mmCIF file with all atom_site columns, C-alpha atoms in Angstrom:
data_model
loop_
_atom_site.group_PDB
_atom_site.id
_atom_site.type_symbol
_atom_site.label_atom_id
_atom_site.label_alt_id
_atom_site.label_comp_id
_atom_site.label_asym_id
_atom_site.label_entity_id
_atom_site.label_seq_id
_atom_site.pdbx_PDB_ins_code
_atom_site.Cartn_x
_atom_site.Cartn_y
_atom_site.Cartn_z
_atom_site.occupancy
_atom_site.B_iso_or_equiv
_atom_site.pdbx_formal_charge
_atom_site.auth_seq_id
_atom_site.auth_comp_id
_atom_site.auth_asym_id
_atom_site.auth_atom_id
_atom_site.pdbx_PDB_model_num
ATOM 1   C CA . UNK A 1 1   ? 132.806 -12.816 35.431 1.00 0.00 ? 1039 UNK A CA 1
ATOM 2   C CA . UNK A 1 2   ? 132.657 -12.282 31.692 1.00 0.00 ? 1040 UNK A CA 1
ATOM 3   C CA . UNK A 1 3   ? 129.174 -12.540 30.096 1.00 0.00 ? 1041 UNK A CA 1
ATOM 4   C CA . UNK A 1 4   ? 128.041 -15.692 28.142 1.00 0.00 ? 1042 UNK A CA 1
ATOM 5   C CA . UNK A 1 5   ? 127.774 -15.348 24.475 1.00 0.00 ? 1043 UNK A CA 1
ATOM 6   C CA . UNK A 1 6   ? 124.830 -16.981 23.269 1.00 0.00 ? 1044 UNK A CA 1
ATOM 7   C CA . UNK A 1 7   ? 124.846 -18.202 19.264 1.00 0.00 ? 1045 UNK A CA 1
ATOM 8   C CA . UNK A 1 8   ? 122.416 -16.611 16.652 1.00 0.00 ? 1046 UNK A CA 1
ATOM 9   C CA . UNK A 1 9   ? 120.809 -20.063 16.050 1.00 0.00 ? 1047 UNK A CA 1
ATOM 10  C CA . UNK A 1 10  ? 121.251 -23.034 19.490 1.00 0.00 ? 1048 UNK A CA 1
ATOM 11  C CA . UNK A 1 11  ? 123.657 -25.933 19.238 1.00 0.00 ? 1049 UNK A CA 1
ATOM 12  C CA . UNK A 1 12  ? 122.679 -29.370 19.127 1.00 0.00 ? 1050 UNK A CA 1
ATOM 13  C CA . UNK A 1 13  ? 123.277 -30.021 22.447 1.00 0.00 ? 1051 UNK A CA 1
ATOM 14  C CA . UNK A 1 14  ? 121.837 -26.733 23.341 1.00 0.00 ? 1052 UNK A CA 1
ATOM 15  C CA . UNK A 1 15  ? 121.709 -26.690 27.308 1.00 0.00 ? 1053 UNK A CA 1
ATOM 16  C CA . UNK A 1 16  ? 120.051 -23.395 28.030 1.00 0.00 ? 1054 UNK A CA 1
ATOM 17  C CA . UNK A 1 17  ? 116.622 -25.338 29.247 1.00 0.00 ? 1055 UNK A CA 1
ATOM 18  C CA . UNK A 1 18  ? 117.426 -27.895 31.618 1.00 0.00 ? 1056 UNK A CA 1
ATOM 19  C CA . UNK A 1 19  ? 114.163 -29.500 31.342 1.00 0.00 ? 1057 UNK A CA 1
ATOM 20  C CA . UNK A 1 20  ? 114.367 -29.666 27.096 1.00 0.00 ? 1058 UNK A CA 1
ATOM 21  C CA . UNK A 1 21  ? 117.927 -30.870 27.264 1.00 0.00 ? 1059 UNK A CA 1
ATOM 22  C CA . UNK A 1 22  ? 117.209 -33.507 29.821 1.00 0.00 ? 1060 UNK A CA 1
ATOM 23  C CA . UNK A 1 23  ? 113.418 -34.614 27.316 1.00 0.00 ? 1061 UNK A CA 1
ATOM 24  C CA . UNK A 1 24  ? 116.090 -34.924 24.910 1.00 0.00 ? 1062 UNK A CA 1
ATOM 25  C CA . UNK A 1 25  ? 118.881 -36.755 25.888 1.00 0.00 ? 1063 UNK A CA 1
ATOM 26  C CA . UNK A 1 26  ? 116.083 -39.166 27.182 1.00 0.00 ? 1064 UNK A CA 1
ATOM 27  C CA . UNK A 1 27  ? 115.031 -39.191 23.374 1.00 0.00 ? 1065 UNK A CA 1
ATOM 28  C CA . UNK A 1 28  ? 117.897 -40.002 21.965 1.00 0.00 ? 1066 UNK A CA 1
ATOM 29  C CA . UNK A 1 29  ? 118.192 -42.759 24.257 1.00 0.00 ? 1067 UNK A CA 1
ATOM 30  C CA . UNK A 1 30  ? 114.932 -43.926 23.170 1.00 0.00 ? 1068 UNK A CA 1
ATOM 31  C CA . UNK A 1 31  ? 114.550 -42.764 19.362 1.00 0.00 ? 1069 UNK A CA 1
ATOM 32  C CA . UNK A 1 32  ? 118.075 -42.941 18.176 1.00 0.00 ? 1070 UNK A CA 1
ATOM 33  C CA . UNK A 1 33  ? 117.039 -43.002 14.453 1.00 0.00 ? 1071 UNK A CA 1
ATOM 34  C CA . UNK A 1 34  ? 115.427 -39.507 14.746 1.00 0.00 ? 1072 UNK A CA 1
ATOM 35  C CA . UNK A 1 35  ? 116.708 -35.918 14.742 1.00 0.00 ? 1073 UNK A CA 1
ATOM 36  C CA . UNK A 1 36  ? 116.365 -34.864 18.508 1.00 0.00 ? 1074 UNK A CA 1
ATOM 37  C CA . UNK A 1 37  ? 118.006 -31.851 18.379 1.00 0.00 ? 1075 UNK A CA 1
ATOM 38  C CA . UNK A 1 38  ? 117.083 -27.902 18.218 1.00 0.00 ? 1076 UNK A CA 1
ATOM 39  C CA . UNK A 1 39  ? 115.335 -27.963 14.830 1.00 0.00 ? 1077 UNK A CA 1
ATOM 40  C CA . UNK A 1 40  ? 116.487 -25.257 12.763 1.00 0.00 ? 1078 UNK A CA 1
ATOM 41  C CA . UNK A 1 41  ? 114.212 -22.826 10.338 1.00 0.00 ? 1079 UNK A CA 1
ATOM 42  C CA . UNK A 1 42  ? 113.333 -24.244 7.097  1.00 0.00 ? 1080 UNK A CA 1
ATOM 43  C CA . UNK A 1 43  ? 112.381 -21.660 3.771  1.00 0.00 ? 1081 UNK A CA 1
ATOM 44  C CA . UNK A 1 44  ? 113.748 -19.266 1.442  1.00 0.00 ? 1082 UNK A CA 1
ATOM 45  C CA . UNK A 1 45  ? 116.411 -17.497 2.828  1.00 0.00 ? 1083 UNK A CA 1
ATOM 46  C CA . UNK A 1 46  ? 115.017 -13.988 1.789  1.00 0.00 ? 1084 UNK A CA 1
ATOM 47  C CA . UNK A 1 47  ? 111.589 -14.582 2.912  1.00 0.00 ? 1085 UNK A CA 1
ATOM 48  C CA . UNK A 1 48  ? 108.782 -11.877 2.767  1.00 0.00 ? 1086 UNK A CA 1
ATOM 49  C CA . UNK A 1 49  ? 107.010 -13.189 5.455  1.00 0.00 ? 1087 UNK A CA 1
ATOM 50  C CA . UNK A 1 50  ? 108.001 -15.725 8.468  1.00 0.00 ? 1088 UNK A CA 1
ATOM 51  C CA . UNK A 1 51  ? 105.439 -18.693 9.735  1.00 0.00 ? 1089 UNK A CA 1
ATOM 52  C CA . UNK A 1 52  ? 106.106 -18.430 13.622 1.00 0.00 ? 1090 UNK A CA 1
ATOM 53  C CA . UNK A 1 53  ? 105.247 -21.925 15.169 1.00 0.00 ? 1091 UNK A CA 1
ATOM 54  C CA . UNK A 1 54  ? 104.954 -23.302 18.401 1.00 0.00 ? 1092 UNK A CA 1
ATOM 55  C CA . UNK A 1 55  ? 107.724 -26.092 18.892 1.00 0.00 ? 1093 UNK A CA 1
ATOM 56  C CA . UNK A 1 56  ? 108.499 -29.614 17.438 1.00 0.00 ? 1094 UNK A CA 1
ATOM 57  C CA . UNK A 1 57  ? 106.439 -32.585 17.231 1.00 0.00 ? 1095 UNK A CA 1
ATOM 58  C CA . UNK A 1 58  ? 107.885 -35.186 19.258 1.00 0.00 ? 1096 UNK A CA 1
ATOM 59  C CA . UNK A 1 59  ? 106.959 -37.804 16.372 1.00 0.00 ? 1097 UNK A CA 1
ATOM 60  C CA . UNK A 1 60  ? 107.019 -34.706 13.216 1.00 0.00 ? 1098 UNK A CA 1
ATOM 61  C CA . UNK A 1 61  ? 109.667 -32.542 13.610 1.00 0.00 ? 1099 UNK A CA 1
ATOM 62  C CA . UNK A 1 62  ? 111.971 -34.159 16.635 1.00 0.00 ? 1100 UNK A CA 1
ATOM 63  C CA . UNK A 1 63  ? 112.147 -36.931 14.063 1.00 0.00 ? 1101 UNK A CA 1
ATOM 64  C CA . UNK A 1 64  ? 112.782 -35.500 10.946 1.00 0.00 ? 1102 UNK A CA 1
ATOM 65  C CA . UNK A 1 65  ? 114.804 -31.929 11.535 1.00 0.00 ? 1103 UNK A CA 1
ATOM 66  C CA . UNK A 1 66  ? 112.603 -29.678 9.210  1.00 0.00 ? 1104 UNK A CA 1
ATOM 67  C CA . UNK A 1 67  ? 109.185 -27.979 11.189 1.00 0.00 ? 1105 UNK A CA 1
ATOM 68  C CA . UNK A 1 68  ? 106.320 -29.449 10.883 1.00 0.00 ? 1106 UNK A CA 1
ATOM 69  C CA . UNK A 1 69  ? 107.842 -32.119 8.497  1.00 0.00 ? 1107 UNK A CA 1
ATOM 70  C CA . UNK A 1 70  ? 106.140 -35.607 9.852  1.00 0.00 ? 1108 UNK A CA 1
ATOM 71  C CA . UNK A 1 71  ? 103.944 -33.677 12.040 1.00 0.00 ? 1109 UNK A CA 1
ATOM 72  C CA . UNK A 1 72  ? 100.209 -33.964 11.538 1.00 0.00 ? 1110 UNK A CA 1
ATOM 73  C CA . UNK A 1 73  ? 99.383  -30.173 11.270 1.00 0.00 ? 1111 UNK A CA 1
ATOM 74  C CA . UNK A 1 74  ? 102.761 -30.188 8.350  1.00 0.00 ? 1112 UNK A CA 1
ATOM 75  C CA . UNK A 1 75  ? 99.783  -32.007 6.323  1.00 0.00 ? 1113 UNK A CA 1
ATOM 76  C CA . UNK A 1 76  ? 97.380  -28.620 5.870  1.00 0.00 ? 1114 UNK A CA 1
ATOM 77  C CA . UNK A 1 77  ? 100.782 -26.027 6.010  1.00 0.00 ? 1115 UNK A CA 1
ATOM 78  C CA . UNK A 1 78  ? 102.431 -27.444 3.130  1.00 0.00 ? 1116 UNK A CA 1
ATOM 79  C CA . UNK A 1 79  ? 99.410  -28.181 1.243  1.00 0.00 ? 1117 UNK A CA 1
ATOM 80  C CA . UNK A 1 80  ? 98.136  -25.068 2.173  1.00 0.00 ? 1118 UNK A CA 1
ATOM 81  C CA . UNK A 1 81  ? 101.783 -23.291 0.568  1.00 0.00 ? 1119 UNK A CA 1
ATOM 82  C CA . UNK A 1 82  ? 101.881 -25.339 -2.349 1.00 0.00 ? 1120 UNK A CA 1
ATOM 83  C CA . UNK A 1 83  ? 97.979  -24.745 -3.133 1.00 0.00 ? 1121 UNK A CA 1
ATOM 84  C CA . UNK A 1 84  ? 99.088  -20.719 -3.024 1.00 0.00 ? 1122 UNK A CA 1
ATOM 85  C CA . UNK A 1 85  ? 102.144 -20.858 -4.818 1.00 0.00 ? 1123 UNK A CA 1
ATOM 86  C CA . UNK A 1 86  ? 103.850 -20.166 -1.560 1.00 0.00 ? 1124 UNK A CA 1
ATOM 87  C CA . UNK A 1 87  ? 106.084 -23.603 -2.098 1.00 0.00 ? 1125 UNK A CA 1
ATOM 88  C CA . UNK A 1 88  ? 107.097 -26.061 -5.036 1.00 0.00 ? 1126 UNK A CA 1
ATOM 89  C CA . UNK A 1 89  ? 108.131 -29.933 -4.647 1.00 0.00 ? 1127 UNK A CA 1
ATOM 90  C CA . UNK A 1 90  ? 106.072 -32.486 -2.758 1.00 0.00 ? 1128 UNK A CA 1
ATOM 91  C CA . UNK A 1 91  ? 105.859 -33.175 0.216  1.00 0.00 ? 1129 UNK A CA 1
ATOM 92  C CA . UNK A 1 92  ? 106.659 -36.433 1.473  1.00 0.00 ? 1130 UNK A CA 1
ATOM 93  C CA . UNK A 1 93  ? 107.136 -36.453 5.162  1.00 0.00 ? 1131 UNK A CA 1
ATOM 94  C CA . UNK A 1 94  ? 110.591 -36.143 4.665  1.00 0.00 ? 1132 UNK A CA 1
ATOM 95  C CA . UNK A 1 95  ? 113.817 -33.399 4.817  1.00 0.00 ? 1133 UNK A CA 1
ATOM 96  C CA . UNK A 1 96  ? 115.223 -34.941 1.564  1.00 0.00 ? 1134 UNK A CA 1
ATOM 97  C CA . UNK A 1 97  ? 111.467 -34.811 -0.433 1.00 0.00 ? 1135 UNK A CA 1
ATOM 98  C CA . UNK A 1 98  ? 112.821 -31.811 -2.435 1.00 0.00 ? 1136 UNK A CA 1
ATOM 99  C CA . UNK A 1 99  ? 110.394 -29.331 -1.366 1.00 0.00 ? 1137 UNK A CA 1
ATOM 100 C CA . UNK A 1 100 ? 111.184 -25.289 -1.244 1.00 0.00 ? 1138 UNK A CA 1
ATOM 101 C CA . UNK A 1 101 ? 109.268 -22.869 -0.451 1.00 0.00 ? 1139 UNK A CA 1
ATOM 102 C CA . UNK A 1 102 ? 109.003 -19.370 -1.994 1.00 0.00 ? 1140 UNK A CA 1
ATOM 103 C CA . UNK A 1 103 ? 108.844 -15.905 0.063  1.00 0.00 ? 1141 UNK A CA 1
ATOM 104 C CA . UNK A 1 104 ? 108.302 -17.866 3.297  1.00 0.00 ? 1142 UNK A CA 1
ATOM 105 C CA . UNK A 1 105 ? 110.236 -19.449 5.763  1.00 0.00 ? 1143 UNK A CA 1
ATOM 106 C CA . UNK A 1 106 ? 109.282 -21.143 8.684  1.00 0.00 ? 1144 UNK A CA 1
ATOM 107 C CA . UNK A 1 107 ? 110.416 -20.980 12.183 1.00 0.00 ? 1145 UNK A CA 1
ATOM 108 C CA . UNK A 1 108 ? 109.403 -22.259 15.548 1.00 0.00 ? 1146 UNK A CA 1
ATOM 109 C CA . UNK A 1 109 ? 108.812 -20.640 19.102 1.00 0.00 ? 1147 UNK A CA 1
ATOM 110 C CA . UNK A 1 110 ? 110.813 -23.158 20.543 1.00 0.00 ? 1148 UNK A CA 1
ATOM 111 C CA . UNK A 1 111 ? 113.189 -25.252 19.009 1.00 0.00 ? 1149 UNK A CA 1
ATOM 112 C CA . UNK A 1 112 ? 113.498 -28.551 21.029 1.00 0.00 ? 1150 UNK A CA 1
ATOM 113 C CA . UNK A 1 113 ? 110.437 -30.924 21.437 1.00 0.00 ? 1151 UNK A CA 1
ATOM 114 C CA . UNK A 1 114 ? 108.829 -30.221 24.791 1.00 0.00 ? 1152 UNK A CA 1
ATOM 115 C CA . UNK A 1 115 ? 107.691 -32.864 27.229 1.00 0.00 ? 1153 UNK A CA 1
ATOM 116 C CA . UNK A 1 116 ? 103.634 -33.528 25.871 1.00 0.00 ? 1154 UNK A CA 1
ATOM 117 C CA . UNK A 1 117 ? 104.306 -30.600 23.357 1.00 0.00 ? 1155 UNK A CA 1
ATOM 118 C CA . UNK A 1 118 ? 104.212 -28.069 26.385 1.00 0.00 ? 1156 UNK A CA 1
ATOM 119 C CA . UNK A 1 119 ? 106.746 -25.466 26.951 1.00 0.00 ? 1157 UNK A CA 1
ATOM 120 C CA . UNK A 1 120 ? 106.854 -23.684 29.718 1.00 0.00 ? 1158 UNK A CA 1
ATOM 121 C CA . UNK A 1 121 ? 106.868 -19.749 29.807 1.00 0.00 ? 1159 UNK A CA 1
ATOM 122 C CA . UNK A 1 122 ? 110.655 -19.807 31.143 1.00 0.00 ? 1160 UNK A CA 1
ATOM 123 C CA . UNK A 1 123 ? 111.531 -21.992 27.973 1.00 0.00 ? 1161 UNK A CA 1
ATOM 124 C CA . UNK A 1 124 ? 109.655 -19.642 25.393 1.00 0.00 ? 1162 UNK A CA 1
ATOM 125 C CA . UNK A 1 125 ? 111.376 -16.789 26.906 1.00 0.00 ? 1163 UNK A CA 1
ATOM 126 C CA . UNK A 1 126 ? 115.042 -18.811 26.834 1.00 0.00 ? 1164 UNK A CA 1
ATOM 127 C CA . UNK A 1 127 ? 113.819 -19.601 23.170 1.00 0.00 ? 1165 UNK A CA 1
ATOM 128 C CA . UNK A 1 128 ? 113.074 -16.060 22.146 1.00 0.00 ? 1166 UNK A CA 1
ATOM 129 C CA . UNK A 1 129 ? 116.476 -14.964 21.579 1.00 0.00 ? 1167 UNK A CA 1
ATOM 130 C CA . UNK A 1 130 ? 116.705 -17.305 18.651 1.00 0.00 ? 1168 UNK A CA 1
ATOM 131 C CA . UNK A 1 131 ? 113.438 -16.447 17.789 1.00 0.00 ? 1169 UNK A CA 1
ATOM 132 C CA . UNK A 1 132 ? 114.832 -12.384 17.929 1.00 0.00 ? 1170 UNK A CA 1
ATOM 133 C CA . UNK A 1 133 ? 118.197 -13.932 16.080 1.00 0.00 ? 1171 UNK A CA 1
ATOM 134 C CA . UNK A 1 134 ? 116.134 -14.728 13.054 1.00 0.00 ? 1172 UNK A CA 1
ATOM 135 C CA . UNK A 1 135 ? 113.615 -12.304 12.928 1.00 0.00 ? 1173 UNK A CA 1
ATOM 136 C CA . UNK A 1 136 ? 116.787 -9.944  13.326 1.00 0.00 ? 1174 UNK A CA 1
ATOM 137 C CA . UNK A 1 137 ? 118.469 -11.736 10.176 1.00 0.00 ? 1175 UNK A CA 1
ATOM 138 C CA . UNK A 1 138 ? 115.534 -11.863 7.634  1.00 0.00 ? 1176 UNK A CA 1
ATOM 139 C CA . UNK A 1 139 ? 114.688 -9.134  5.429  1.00 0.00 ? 1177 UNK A CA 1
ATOM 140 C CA . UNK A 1 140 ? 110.495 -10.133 6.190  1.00 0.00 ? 1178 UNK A CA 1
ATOM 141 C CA . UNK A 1 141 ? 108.638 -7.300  7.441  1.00 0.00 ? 1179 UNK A CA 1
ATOM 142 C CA . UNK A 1 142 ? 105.421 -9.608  7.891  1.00 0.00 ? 1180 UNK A CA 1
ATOM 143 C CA . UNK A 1 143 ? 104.904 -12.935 10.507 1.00 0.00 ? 1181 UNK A CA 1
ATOM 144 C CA . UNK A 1 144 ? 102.275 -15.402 10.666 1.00 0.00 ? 1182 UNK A CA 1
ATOM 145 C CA . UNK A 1 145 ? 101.632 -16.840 14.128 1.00 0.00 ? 1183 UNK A CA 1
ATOM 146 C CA . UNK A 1 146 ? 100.267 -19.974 14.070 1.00 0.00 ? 1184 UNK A CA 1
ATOM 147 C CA . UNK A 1 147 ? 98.741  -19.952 17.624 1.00 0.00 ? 1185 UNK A CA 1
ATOM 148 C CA . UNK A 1 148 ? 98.160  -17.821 21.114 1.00 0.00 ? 1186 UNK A CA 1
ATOM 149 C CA . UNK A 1 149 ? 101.717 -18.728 21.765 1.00 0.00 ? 1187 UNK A CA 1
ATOM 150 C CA . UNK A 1 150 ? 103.818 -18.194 18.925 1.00 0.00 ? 1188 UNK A CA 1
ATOM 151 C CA . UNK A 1 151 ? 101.459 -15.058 18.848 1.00 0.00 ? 1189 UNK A CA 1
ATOM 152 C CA . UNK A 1 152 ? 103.034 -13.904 22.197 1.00 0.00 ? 1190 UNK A CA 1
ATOM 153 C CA . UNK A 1 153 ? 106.240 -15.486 21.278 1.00 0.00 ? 1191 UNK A CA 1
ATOM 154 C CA . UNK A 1 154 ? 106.693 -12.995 18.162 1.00 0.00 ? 1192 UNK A CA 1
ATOM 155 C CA . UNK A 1 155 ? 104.930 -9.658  20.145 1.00 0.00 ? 1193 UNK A CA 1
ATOM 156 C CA . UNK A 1 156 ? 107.916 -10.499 22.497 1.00 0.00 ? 1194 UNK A CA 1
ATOM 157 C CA . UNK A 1 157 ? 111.187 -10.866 19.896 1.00 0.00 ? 1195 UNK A CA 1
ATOM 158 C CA . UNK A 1 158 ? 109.822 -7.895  18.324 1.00 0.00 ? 1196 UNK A CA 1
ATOM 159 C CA . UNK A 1 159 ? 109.734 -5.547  21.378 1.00 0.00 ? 1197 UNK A CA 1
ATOM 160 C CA . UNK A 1 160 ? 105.931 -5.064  21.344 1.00 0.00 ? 1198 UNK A CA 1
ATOM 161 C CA . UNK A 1 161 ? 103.661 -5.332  24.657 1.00 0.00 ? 1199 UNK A CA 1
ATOM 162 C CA . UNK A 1 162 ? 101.238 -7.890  24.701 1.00 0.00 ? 1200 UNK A CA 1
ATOM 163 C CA . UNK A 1 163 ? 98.348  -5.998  25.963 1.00 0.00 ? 1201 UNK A CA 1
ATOM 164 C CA . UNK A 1 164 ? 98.424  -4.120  22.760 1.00 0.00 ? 1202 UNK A CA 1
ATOM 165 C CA . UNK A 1 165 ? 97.721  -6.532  20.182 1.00 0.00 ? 1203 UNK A CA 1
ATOM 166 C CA . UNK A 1 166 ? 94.968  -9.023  21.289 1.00 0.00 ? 1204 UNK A CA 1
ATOM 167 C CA . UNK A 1 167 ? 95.227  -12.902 19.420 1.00 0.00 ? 1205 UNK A CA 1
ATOM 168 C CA . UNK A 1 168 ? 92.658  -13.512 16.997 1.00 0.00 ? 1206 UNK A CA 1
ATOM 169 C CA . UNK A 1 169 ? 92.110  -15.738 14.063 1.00 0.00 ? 1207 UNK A CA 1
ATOM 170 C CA . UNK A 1 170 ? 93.095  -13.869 10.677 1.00 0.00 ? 1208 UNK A CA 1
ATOM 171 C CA . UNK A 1 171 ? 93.284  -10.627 12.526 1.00 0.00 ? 1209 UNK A CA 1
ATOM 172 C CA . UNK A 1 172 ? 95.964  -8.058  11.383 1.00 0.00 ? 1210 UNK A CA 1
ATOM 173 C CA . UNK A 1 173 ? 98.264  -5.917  13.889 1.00 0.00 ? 1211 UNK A CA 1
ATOM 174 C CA . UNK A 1 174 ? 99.692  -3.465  12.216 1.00 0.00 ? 1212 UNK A CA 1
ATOM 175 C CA . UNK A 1 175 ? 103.002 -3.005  14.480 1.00 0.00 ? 1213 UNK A CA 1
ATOM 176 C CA . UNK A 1 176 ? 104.810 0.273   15.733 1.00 0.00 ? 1214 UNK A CA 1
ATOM 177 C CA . UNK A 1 177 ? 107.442 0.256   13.312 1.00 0.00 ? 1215 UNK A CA 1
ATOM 178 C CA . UNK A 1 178 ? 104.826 -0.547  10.655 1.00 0.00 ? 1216 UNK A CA 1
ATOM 179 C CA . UNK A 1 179 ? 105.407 -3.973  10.755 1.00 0.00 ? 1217 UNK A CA 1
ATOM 180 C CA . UNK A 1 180 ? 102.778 -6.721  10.260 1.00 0.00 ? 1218 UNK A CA 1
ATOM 181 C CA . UNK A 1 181 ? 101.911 -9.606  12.264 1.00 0.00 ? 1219 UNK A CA 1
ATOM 182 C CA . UNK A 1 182 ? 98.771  -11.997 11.159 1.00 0.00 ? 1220 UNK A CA 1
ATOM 183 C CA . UNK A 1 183 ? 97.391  -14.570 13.321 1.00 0.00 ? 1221 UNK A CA 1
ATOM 184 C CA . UNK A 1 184 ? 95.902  -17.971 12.819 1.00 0.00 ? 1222 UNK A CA 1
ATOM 185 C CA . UNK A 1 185 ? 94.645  -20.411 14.738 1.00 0.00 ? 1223 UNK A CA 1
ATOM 186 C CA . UNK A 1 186 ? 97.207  -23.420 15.017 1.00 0.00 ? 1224 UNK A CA 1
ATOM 187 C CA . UNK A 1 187 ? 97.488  -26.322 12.114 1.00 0.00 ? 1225 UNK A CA 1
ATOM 188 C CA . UNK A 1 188 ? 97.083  -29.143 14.726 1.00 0.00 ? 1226 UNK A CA 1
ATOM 189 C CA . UNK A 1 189 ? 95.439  -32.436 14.816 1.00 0.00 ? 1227 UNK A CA 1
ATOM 190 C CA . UNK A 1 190 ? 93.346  -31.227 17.698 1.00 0.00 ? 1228 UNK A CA 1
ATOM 191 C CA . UNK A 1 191 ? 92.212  -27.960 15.756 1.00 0.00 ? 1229 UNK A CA 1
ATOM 192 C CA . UNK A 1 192 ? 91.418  -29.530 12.501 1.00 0.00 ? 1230 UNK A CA 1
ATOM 193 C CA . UNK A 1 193 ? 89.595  -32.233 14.251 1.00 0.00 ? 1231 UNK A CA 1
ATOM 194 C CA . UNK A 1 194 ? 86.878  -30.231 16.257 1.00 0.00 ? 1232 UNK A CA 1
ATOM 195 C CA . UNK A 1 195 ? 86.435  -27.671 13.155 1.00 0.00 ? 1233 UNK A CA 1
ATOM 196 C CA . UNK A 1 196 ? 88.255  -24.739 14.965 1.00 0.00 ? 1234 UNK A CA 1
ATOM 197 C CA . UNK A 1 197 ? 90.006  -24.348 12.399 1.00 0.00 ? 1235 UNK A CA 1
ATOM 198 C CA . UNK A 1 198 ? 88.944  -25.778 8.486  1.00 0.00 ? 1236 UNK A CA 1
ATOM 199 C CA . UNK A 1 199 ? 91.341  -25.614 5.686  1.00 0.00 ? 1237 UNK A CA 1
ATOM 200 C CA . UNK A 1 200 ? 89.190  -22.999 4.428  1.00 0.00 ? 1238 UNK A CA 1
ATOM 201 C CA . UNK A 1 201 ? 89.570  -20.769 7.380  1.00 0.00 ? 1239 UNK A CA 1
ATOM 202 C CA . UNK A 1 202 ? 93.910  -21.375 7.202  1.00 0.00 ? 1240 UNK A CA 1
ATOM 203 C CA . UNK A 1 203 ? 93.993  -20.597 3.212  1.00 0.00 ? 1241 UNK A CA 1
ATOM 204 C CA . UNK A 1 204 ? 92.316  -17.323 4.136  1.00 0.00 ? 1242 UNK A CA 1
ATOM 205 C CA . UNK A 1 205 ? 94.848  -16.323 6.927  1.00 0.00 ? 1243 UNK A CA 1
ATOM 206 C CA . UNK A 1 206 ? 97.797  -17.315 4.808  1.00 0.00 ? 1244 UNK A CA 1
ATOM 207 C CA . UNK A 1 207 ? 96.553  -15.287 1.591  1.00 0.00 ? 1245 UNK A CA 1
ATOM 208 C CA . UNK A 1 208 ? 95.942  -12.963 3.939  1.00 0.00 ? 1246 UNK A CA 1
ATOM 209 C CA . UNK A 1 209 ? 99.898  -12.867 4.831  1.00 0.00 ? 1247 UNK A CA 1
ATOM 210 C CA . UNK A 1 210 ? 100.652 -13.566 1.749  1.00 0.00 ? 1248 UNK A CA 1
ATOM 211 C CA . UNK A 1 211 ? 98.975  -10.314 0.408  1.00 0.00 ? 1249 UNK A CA 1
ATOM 212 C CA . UNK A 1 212 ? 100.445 -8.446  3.176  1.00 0.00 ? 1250 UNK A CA 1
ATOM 213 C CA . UNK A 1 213 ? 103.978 -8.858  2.303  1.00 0.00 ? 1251 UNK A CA 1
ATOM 214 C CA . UNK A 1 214 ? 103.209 -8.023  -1.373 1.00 0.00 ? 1252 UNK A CA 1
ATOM 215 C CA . UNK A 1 215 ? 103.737 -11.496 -2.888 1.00 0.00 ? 1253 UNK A CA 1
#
């Protein structure tokens, strides 16, 4: 039997998680007006550094098509780009808003919406050869996870081990091929909310990125 091809970036009707395929075709059932589909990257196409997510907001991102666009944490990461330079525009909630950002670009662990914004590891692991795919096609030698997960996520489309290179707010790894990956707590509602992380404490870890990949 020939082996399957998978594409550099998944279709709409991507099928490769049963589970996320099925969440989705329920959605679109449900929410015909919004996206619900594999939401691609979103940024300058010759980033110096990539924002690694976690996956789509059922009501954000599932909705709109762009990452975090609609999505509660979207509210500190583009205010938080724009405030550094890192993007120019407005943002409006919106994919047609007009915003761009500069040197950055922003991709997620997992492209599809998962059922209460829960993958599972099988569907991160599915997901990471997209993840690999666009790592693979950017010139960025420098990642900011946002999260434990997109942390992992990134440690595993680069070919590093885990164990190595312990998640920790604003910490730097240098990688083995003298790479950089920074980490930061995750922009979400839950975060923000119970102080774990303050806008404060995200501006630092994305100058921090920012600095790393010389911009």
């Amino acid at each position: 039997m020939p082996a399957v091809t998978i594409p550099s970036a998944p279709t709409r009707d991507c099928p490769l998680c049963p589970r996320l395929a099925a969440f989705r075709a329920d959605n679109q059932l449900k929410l015909p007006d919004y996206f619900n589909a594999p939401v691609p990257a979103f940024g300058d196409a010759k980033p110096k550094f990539l924002i690694i997510g976690l996956a789509p907001g059922l009501h954000g991102a599932n909705r709109t098509g762009r990452p975090f666009t609609g999505d509660w944490a979207g509210d500190l990461l583009f205010a938080t780009l724009l405030d550094l330079g890192l993007a120019q525009g407005v943002y409006d909630e919106r994919p047609d808003d007009g915003l761009t950002l500069k040197g950055c670009r922003i991709v997620n662990s997992v492209r599809c919406v998962p059922p209460q914004n829960k993958p599972l590891p099988a569907e991160i692991k599915t997901c990471n050869t997209f993840l690999k795919a666009e790592i693979a096609a950017s010139p960025a030698r420098c990642y900011l996870a946002l999260g434990s997960i997109a942390h992992d996520a990134a440690l595993m489309a680069l070919g590093e081990k885990r164990s190595a290179f312990k998640f920790g707010h604003n910490r730097r790894h240098d990688l083995s091929d003298g790479r950089i990956l920074i980490d930061s707590y995750h922009c979400s509602r839950y975060n923000t909310n119970t102080g774990v992380l303050t806008p404060k404490m995200f501006k630092e870890a994305m100058a921090h990125v920012k600095e790393a990949a010389g911009l």
